Amino acid sequence: MVTAKAWVLKKHFEGFPKTSDFDLKKIELPNLKDGGEQKLLLESVFLSVDPYMRYNFLSFLNFWIVESKNPAFTVGAFVVGARGWRTHFISDGKDLQLLPSSWPESLPKSLALGTVGMPGLTAYFGLLEVCKMKPGETVLVNAAAGAVGSVVGQLAKIGGCKVVGCAGSDDKVAYLKKLGFDEAFNYKTVKSLDEALRKASPDGYDCFFDNVGGEFASVAINQMKKYGRIAVCGAISQYNDSVPQKGPYVQIPMIFKELHMEGFLVSRWNNRREEGLQALLKWVVEGKVKYHEQVTEGFENMPMAFIGMLKGENLGKAVVKV
Ligand code: NDP
């Protein structure tokens, strides 16, 4: 019999999450059965901490198979799935994804939670299908040094665009320059966001990949070019508000600049997941897309890693190594 450790919520978050909102429990798992549903025993290797968990306490996990009574999964294989914050699981094998067979041995398996996983796919489909970026255009991305934003900027460069990114520290800005962003600035220290955006691209922006929402988006929308496209990916500046923020509102610039603004969830392209993963994996292997991971050691530190990511302590993808 295996005892799993699991983080549970004492009550749903109010305002910014606190470590006291979480409780660590032990759960005894049953033995595997030959028939029925209980066919795989999984052990978490890496767990992902993502902004959406503020609303939905599931995590993408990268685990390996410890015991298998399902011929489709061999012991030792690595899989990814969305589950709770737990060290061990019993599974029927449904909704588990094996890593692509072309995954090189030298590449960290944790990338399946980041650049070659859900955040990478968000960047890929958001840019191609929502922003519909074209070579020669100018792309703006915020939270640019994070899991999604860092891939957005690099894919836009591969696509022949000029890229402007902003992030919340000078170290992050230096990292963006290293990744090949044409312009980058620290949105926390600029005197005027409006001026910083104008200086970075005096002609305005064709595409805006918005991870932040709120005031940033209200300022940026006024600097879109005519017929510009805005991919509303996230609104992290609003997730922890107890009282919803108020305008300025988007209608006037939307009308006069004839903008296209579209919210999306990456799951819309689940049927093209393989295409996206293969493209991202190829670029990573070729060195065209670089990655950085903020690894927190120890399952016990998972709430701290989650809260740290919401505060902006992560460079690249925040993951927890069990
Ligand atoms: P990140 O790795 O980018 O981590 C979050 C980052 O957000 C922090 O590092 C911090 O960076 C920034 N941030 C936090 N608070 C604020 C704030 N008030 N204003 C501006 N920036 C802030 O996370 P992800 O890459 O995983 O996610 C990025 C966004 O994409 C999120 O909004 C998320 O919800 C969204 N998302 C949407 C998906 C979809 O399907 N639509 C799928 C996946 C993610 P900094 O230091 O720069 O402030």
Short mmCIF file of C-alpha atoms and ligand atoms in Angstrom, two decimals:
data_model
loop_
_atom_site.label_atom_id
_atom_site.label_comp_id
_atom_site.label_asym_id
_atom_site.label_seq_id
_atom_site.Cartn_x
_atom_site.Cartn_y
_atom_site.Cartn_z
CA MET A 1 0.00 0.00 0.00
CA VAL A 2 1.27 3.50 -0.90
CA THR A 3 0.60 6.64 1.14
CA ALA A 4 0.18 9.76 -1.01
CA LYS A 5 0.75 13.30 0.23
CA ALA A 6 -1.81 15.81 -1.00
CA TRP A 7 -2.29 19.56 -0.66
CA VAL A 8 -5.93 20.52 -0.16
CA LEU A 9 -7.59 23.91 0.23
CA LYS A 10 -9.04 24.67 3.65
CA LYS A 11 -11.33 27.20 1.98
CA HIS A 12 -11.30 28.92 -1.36
CA PHE A 13 -8.90 31.88 -1.66
CA GLU A 14 -10.03 35.33 -0.66
CA GLY A 15 -7.81 38.01 -2.18
CA PHE A 16 -4.15 37.05 -2.57
CA PRO A 17 -3.53 33.35 -1.65
CA LYS A 18 -1.77 32.68 1.68
CA THR A 19 0.12 29.59 2.89
CA SER A 20 -2.49 29.25 5.66
CA ASP A 21 -5.14 28.53 2.96
CA PHE A 22 -3.54 25.11 2.36
CA ASP A 23 -3.43 21.88 4.32
CA LEU A 24 -1.11 18.90 3.76
CA LYS A 25 -2.91 15.54 4.06
CA LYS A 26 -1.91 11.88 3.81
CA ILE A 27 -4.07 9.51 1.76
CA GLU A 28 -3.72 5.71 1.70
CA LEU A 29 -4.08 4.39 -1.84
CA PRO A 30 -5.62 0.98 -2.61
CA ASN A 31 -3.61 -1.75 -4.34
CA LEU A 32 -3.95 -2.04 -8.14
CA LYS A 33 -6.57 -4.41 -9.50
CA ASP A 34 -6.35 -6.56 -12.64
CA GLY A 35 -9.86 -5.69 -13.81
CA GLY A 36 -11.71 -2.42 -13.29
CA GLU A 37 -10.42 1.11 -13.24
CA GLN A 38 -7.41 0.96 -10.90
CA LYS A 39 -4.73 -0.03 -13.38
CA LEU A 40 -1.82 2.38 -12.92
CA LEU A 41 0.14 3.70 -9.98
CA LEU A 42 1.73 7.06 -10.77
CA GLU A 43 4.35 8.99 -8.84
CA SER A 44 4.69 12.74 -9.40
CA VAL A 45 8.12 13.91 -10.49
CA PHE A 46 7.38 17.54 -11.32
CA LEU A 47 4.27 19.57 -10.59
CA SER A 48 3.37 22.77 -12.31
CA VAL A 49 2.20 25.93 -10.56
CA ASP A 50 0.12 28.12 -12.89
CA PRO A 51 -1.93 31.31 -12.51
CA TYR A 52 -5.22 29.54 -13.41
CA MET A 53 -4.96 27.55 -10.16
CA ARG A 54 -6.15 30.67 -8.42
CA TYR A 55 -9.55 29.51 -9.75
CA ASN A 56 -9.16 25.81 -10.35
CA PHE A 57 -7.04 23.83 -7.95
CA LEU A 58 -5.83 21.28 -10.50
CA SER A 59 -2.26 21.05 -11.65
CA PHE A 60 -0.50 19.75 -14.71
CA LEU A 61 1.82 17.06 -13.48
CA ASN A 62 4.62 15.14 -14.92
CA PHE A 63 4.75 11.70 -13.39
CA TRP A 64 6.31 8.35 -14.03
CA ILE A 65 4.59 5.03 -13.89
CA VAL A 66 5.55 2.95 -10.89
CA GLU A 67 3.23 -0.01 -11.45
CA SER A 68 1.07 -0.86 -14.44
CA LYS A 69 -1.68 -3.29 -15.22
CA ASN A 70 -2.51 -1.39 -18.42
CA PRO A 71 -0.54 -2.59 -21.50
CA ALA A 72 -0.64 0.91 -23.07
CA PHE A 73 1.64 2.24 -20.29
CA THR A 74 4.94 0.65 -19.32
CA VAL A 75 6.62 0.99 -15.94
CA GLY A 76 9.13 3.87 -16.00
CA ALA A 77 7.33 5.79 -18.78
CA PHE A 78 6.75 9.53 -18.24
CA VAL A 79 3.28 10.95 -18.70
CA VAL A 80 1.54 14.28 -18.25
CA GLY A 81 -1.95 14.80 -16.89
CA ALA A 82 -4.09 17.29 -15.00
CA ARG A 83 -4.66 16.19 -11.41
CA GLY A 84 -4.66 17.65 -7.91
CA TRP A 85 -1.54 18.58 -5.96
CA ARG A 86 -0.49 15.03 -4.98
CA THR A 87 2.60 12.83 -4.86
CA HIS A 88 0.90 9.59 -5.98
CA PHE A 89 -2.22 8.66 -7.94
CA ILE A 90 -4.12 5.63 -9.02
CA SER A 91 -5.37 6.03 -12.58
CA ASP A 92 -7.32 4.20 -15.26
CA GLY A 93 -5.00 5.74 -17.88
CA LYS A 94 -7.66 8.02 -19.39
CA ASP A 95 -6.57 11.62 -20.10
CA LEU A 96 -2.88 10.83 -19.59
CA GLN A 97 -0.48 11.90 -22.32
CA LEU A 98 2.80 10.17 -22.97
CA LEU A 99 5.69 12.48 -23.81
CA PRO A 100 6.32 12.70 -27.59
CA SER A 101 8.36 9.66 -28.69
CA SER A 102 10.99 11.99 -30.22
CA TRP A 103 11.72 13.57 -26.80
CA PRO A 104 15.54 13.62 -26.48
CA GLU A 105 17.04 11.96 -23.40
CA SER A 106 19.06 15.13 -22.68
CA LEU A 107 15.99 17.40 -22.49
CA PRO A 108 14.44 17.91 -19.02
CA LYS A 109 11.12 16.07 -18.72
CA SER A 110 9.77 19.09 -16.79
CA LEU A 111 9.62 21.04 -20.07
CA ALA A 112 6.48 19.02 -20.78
CA LEU A 113 4.83 21.32 -18.22
CA GLY A 114 6.22 24.51 -19.77
CA THR A 115 7.79 25.35 -23.10
CA VAL A 116 6.83 21.99 -24.65
CA GLY A 117 3.54 21.74 -22.78
CA MET A 118 0.40 23.70 -22.01
CA PRO A 119 2.07 27.17 -21.70
CA GLY A 120 4.03 26.67 -24.94
CA LEU A 121 0.85 25.59 -26.73
CA THR A 122 -0.91 28.68 -25.39
CA ALA A 123 1.75 30.88 -26.97
CA TYR A 124 1.70 28.90 -30.23
CA PHE A 125 -2.06 28.88 -30.84
CA GLY A 126 -2.62 32.34 -29.36
CA LEU A 127 -0.11 33.88 -31.77
CA LEU A 128 -0.97 31.86 -34.86
CA GLU A 129 -4.74 31.53 -34.53
CA VAL A 130 -5.83 34.54 -32.49
CA CYS A 131 -3.21 37.23 -33.22
CA LYS A 132 -2.71 35.82 -36.73
CA MET A 133 0.73 37.43 -36.75
CA LYS A 134 2.42 38.09 -40.09
CA PRO A 135 6.11 38.69 -40.89
CA GLY A 136 7.10 42.33 -40.51
CA GLU A 137 4.46 43.09 -37.88
CA THR A 138 5.09 44.38 -34.36
CA VAL A 139 4.01 42.18 -31.45
CA LEU A 140 3.60 43.33 -27.85
CA VAL A 141 3.57 40.82 -24.98
CA ASN A 142 3.37 41.40 -21.22
CA ALA A 143 4.42 39.05 -18.39
CA ALA A 144 7.00 38.41 -21.09
CA ALA A 145 9.60 36.64 -18.95
CA GLY A 146 7.09 34.04 -17.75
CA ALA A 147 6.15 30.62 -19.06
CA VAL A 148 3.78 31.76 -21.81
CA GLY A 149 5.24 35.22 -22.52
CA SER A 150 8.82 34.04 -23.08
CA VAL A 151 7.61 31.59 -25.73
CA VAL A 152 5.33 34.20 -27.34
CA GLY A 153 8.28 36.55 -27.88
CA GLN A 154 10.52 33.87 -29.33
CA LEU A 155 7.85 32.47 -31.66
CA ALA A 156 7.09 35.98 -32.89
CA LYS A 157 10.80 36.43 -33.70
CA ILE A 158 10.80 33.09 -35.56
CA GLY A 159 7.73 34.39 -37.44
CA GLY A 160 9.68 37.46 -38.62
CA CYS A 161 8.09 40.05 -36.31
CA LYS A 162 9.48 42.86 -34.20
CA VAL A 163 8.87 42.01 -30.54
CA VAL A 164 8.34 44.30 -27.57
CA GLY A 165 8.10 42.73 -24.13
CA CYS A 166 7.77 43.96 -20.59
CA ALA A 167 8.32 42.36 -17.23
CA GLY A 168 8.56 43.26 -13.56
CA SER A 169 12.31 43.36 -12.84
CA ASP A 170 15.55 44.50 -14.47
CA ASP A 171 16.89 40.93 -14.41
CA LYS A 172 13.83 39.80 -16.33
CA VAL A 173 14.32 42.60 -18.85
CA ALA A 174 17.96 41.52 -19.34
CA TYR A 175 16.71 37.97 -19.92
CA LEU A 176 14.25 39.16 -22.59
CA LYS A 177 17.10 40.90 -24.44
CA LYS A 178 19.08 37.65 -24.25
CA LEU A 179 16.13 35.82 -25.80
CA GLY A 180 16.19 38.21 -28.76
CA PHE A 181 13.34 40.61 -27.91
CA ASP A 182 13.90 43.84 -29.89
CA GLU A 183 12.70 46.07 -27.05
CA ALA A 184 12.04 45.31 -23.41
CA PHE A 185 11.28 47.39 -20.34
CA ASN A 186 10.44 47.06 -16.66
CA TYR A 187 6.79 48.09 -16.32
CA LYS A 188 7.23 48.65 -12.58
CA THR A 189 9.93 51.32 -12.89
CA VAL A 190 9.02 53.25 -16.08
CA LYS A 191 7.69 56.75 -15.32
CA SER A 192 4.89 56.38 -17.84
CA LEU A 193 3.69 53.11 -19.37
CA ASP A 194 2.19 55.05 -22.24
CA GLU A 195 5.55 56.70 -23.04
CA ALA A 196 7.49 53.44 -22.68
CA LEU A 197 5.16 51.69 -25.14
CA ARG A 198 5.38 54.60 -27.57
CA LYS A 199 9.18 54.71 -27.36
CA ALA A 200 9.47 50.95 -27.95
CA SER A 201 7.31 51.16 -31.10
CA PRO A 202 6.48 54.70 -32.26
CA ASP A 203 4.23 53.32 -35.04
CA GLY A 204 2.14 51.26 -32.62
CA TYR A 205 1.35 47.56 -32.44
CA ASP A 206 -0.24 45.12 -34.86
CA CYS A 207 -0.60 42.33 -32.31
CA PHE A 208 -0.95 42.43 -28.54
CA PHE A 209 -0.70 39.16 -26.62
CA ASP A 210 -2.22 40.14 -23.29
CA ASN A 211 -1.35 38.05 -20.22
CA VAL A 212 -2.04 40.80 -17.70
CA GLY A 213 -5.27 42.71 -18.43
CA GLY A 214 -6.32 45.61 -16.16
CA GLU A 215 -4.58 48.95 -16.42
CA PHE A 216 -1.79 47.68 -18.69
CA ALA A 217 -4.30 46.54 -21.30
CA SER A 218 -6.24 49.82 -21.04
CA VAL A 219 -3.11 51.80 -21.86
CA ALA A 220 -1.82 49.43 -24.55
CA ILE A 221 -5.11 49.27 -26.48
CA ASN A 222 -4.72 52.96 -27.36
CA GLN A 223 -1.45 52.20 -29.10
CA MET A 224 -2.76 49.49 -31.37
CA LYS A 225 -2.52 50.10 -35.11
CA LYS A 226 -5.68 50.18 -37.19
CA TYR A 227 -7.10 46.62 -37.57
CA GLY A 228 -4.79 45.42 -34.77
CA ARG A 229 -5.45 42.05 -33.11
CA ILE A 230 -5.50 41.47 -29.36
CA ALA A 231 -5.28 37.95 -27.95
CA VAL A 232 -6.76 38.05 -24.45
CA CYS A 233 -4.85 35.17 -22.89
CA GLY A 234 -4.83 36.10 -19.20
CA ALA A 235 -5.62 38.85 -16.72
CA ILE A 236 -3.19 38.14 -13.90
CA SER A 237 -3.38 41.73 -12.63
CA GLN A 238 -7.04 41.07 -11.75
CA TYR A 239 -7.07 37.48 -10.43
CA ASN A 240 -6.53 38.39 -6.78
CA ASP A 241 -8.86 41.39 -6.61
CA SER A 242 -11.57 41.07 -3.99
CA VAL A 243 -13.35 44.02 -5.59
CA PRO A 244 -13.44 44.02 -9.44
CA GLN A 245 -11.41 46.81 -11.08
CA LYS A 246 -13.27 49.48 -13.04
CA GLY A 247 -12.55 50.81 -16.59
CA PRO A 248 -11.33 52.74 -18.66
CA TYR A 249 -13.41 50.81 -21.13
CA VAL A 250 -12.36 49.38 -24.47
CA GLN A 251 -15.17 50.40 -26.83
CA ILE A 252 -13.86 53.74 -28.15
CA PRO A 253 -10.40 52.53 -29.31
CA MET A 254 -12.00 49.26 -30.53
CA ILE A 255 -14.35 51.22 -32.79
CA PHE A 256 -12.04 53.89 -34.15
CA LYS A 257 -9.07 51.56 -34.69
CA GLU A 258 -11.36 48.72 -35.87
CA LEU A 259 -9.63 46.25 -33.56
CA HIS A 260 -10.19 42.54 -33.18
CA MET A 261 -10.08 41.40 -29.55
CA GLU A 262 -10.57 37.73 -28.75
CA GLY A 263 -10.38 35.77 -25.54
CA PHE A 264 -9.26 32.17 -25.77
CA LEU A 265 -8.49 29.01 -23.84
CA VAL A 266 -5.70 26.80 -25.12
CA SER A 267 -8.00 23.76 -24.82
CA ARG A 268 -9.80 25.00 -27.98
CA TRP A 269 -6.97 23.38 -29.97
CA ASN A 270 -6.78 20.06 -28.07
CA ASN A 271 -7.29 18.32 -31.43
CA ARG A 272 -4.05 19.98 -32.71
CA ARG A 273 -2.02 19.37 -29.55
CA GLU A 274 0.38 16.99 -31.29
CA GLU A 275 1.11 19.52 -34.07
CA GLY A 276 1.90 22.23 -31.51
CA LEU A 277 4.07 20.00 -29.33
CA GLN A 278 6.07 18.70 -32.30
CA ALA A 279 6.72 22.26 -33.53
CA LEU A 280 7.78 23.48 -30.07
CA LEU A 281 9.96 20.43 -29.44
CA LYS A 282 11.72 20.91 -32.79
CA TRP A 283 12.47 24.59 -32.07
CA VAL A 284 13.75 23.77 -28.58
CA VAL A 285 16.01 20.99 -29.89
CA GLU A 286 17.33 23.30 -32.63
CA GLY A 287 18.04 25.98 -29.99
CA LYS A 288 15.64 28.43 -31.67
CA VAL A 289 13.42 28.54 -28.58
CA LYS A 290 15.28 28.82 -25.28
CA TYR A 291 13.83 28.08 -21.89
CA HIS A 292 14.36 28.79 -18.23
CA GLU A 293 12.72 27.03 -15.32
CA GLN A 294 12.24 28.25 -11.78
CA VAL A 295 12.49 24.97 -9.89
CA THR A 296 11.31 24.80 -6.26
CA GLU A 297 12.54 21.67 -4.50
CA GLY A 298 10.16 19.66 -2.34
CA PHE A 299 6.46 18.89 -2.46
CA GLU A 300 6.10 20.58 0.97
CA ASN A 301 7.02 23.91 -0.67
CA MET A 302 4.28 23.81 -3.32
CA PRO A 303 2.05 26.57 -1.82
CA MET A 304 5.12 28.80 -1.48
CA ALA A 305 6.05 28.19 -5.13
CA PHE A 306 2.50 28.99 -6.24
CA ILE A 307 2.34 32.22 -4.24
CA GLY A 308 5.85 33.19 -5.38
CA MET A 309 4.82 32.75 -9.03
CA LEU A 310 1.76 34.99 -8.53
CA LYS A 311 4.08 37.61 -7.01
CA GLY A 312 6.42 37.44 -10.00
CA GLU A 313 9.35 35.61 -8.35
CA ASN A 314 9.65 33.22 -11.30
CA LEU A 315 11.82 33.61 -14.38
CA GLY A 316 10.38 31.30 -17.04
CA LYS A 317 8.22 28.38 -15.96
CA ALA A 318 7.61 27.80 -12.25
CA VAL A 319 7.71 24.08 -11.40
CA VAL A 320 8.03 22.03 -8.23
CA LYS A 321 10.34 19.03 -8.09
CA VAL A 322 8.96 16.47 -5.66
P1 NDP B 1 3.99 33.35 -15.68
O1 NDP B 1 5.07 32.34 -15.74
O2 NDP B 1 4.02 34.49 -16.63
O3 NDP B 1 3.90 33.86 -14.18
C1 NDP B 1 3.05 34.88 -13.83
C2 NDP B 1 3.75 36.25 -14.04
O4 NDP B 1 2.75 37.26 -14.06
C3 NDP B 1 4.65 36.64 -12.88
O5 NDP B 1 5.93 36.08 -13.02
C4 NDP B 1 4.64 38.16 -12.95
O6 NDP B 1 5.74 38.60 -13.77
C5 NDP B 1 3.35 38.49 -13.72
N1 NDP B 1 2.44 39.26 -12.88
C6 NDP B 1 1.93 38.94 -11.67
N2 NDP B 1 1.12 39.92 -11.22
C7 NDP B 1 1.13 40.90 -12.15
C8 NDP B 1 0.52 42.17 -12.27
N3 NDP B 1 -0.30 42.65 -11.32
N4 NDP B 1 0.77 42.91 -13.37
C9 NDP B 1 1.58 42.45 -14.34
N5 NDP B 1 2.21 41.25 -14.29
C10 NDP B 1 1.97 40.48 -13.22
O7 NDP B 1 2.57 32.63 -15.83
P2 NDP B 1 2.07 31.87 -17.14
O8 NDP B 1 3.00 32.12 -18.24
O9 NDP B 1 1.74 30.48 -16.77
O10 NDP B 1 0.70 32.62 -17.44
C11 NDP B 1 0.70 33.92 -18.02
C12 NDP B 1 -0.75 34.35 -18.27
O11 NDP B 1 -1.33 33.48 -19.24
C13 NDP B 1 -1.63 34.29 -17.04
O12 NDP B 1 -2.51 35.38 -17.05
C14 NDP B 1 -2.39 32.99 -17.22
O13 NDP B 1 -3.61 32.97 -16.55
C15 NDP B 1 -2.55 32.98 -18.74
N6 NDP B 1 -2.78 31.65 -19.33
C16 NDP B 1 -3.87 31.51 -20.13
C17 NDP B 1 -4.11 30.34 -20.78
C18 NDP B 1 -5.28 30.23 -21.70
O14 NDP B 1 -5.60 29.14 -22.16
N7 NDP B 1 -5.93 31.34 -21.99
C19 NDP B 1 -3.24 29.16 -20.58
C20 NDP B 1 -2.07 29.43 -19.75
C21 NDP B 1 -1.88 30.65 -19.14
P3 NDP B 1 6.34 40.10 -13.63
O15 NDP B 1 7.54 39.99 -12.74
O16 NDP B 1 6.67 40.42 -15.03
O17 NDP B 1 5.28 40.98 -13.02
#
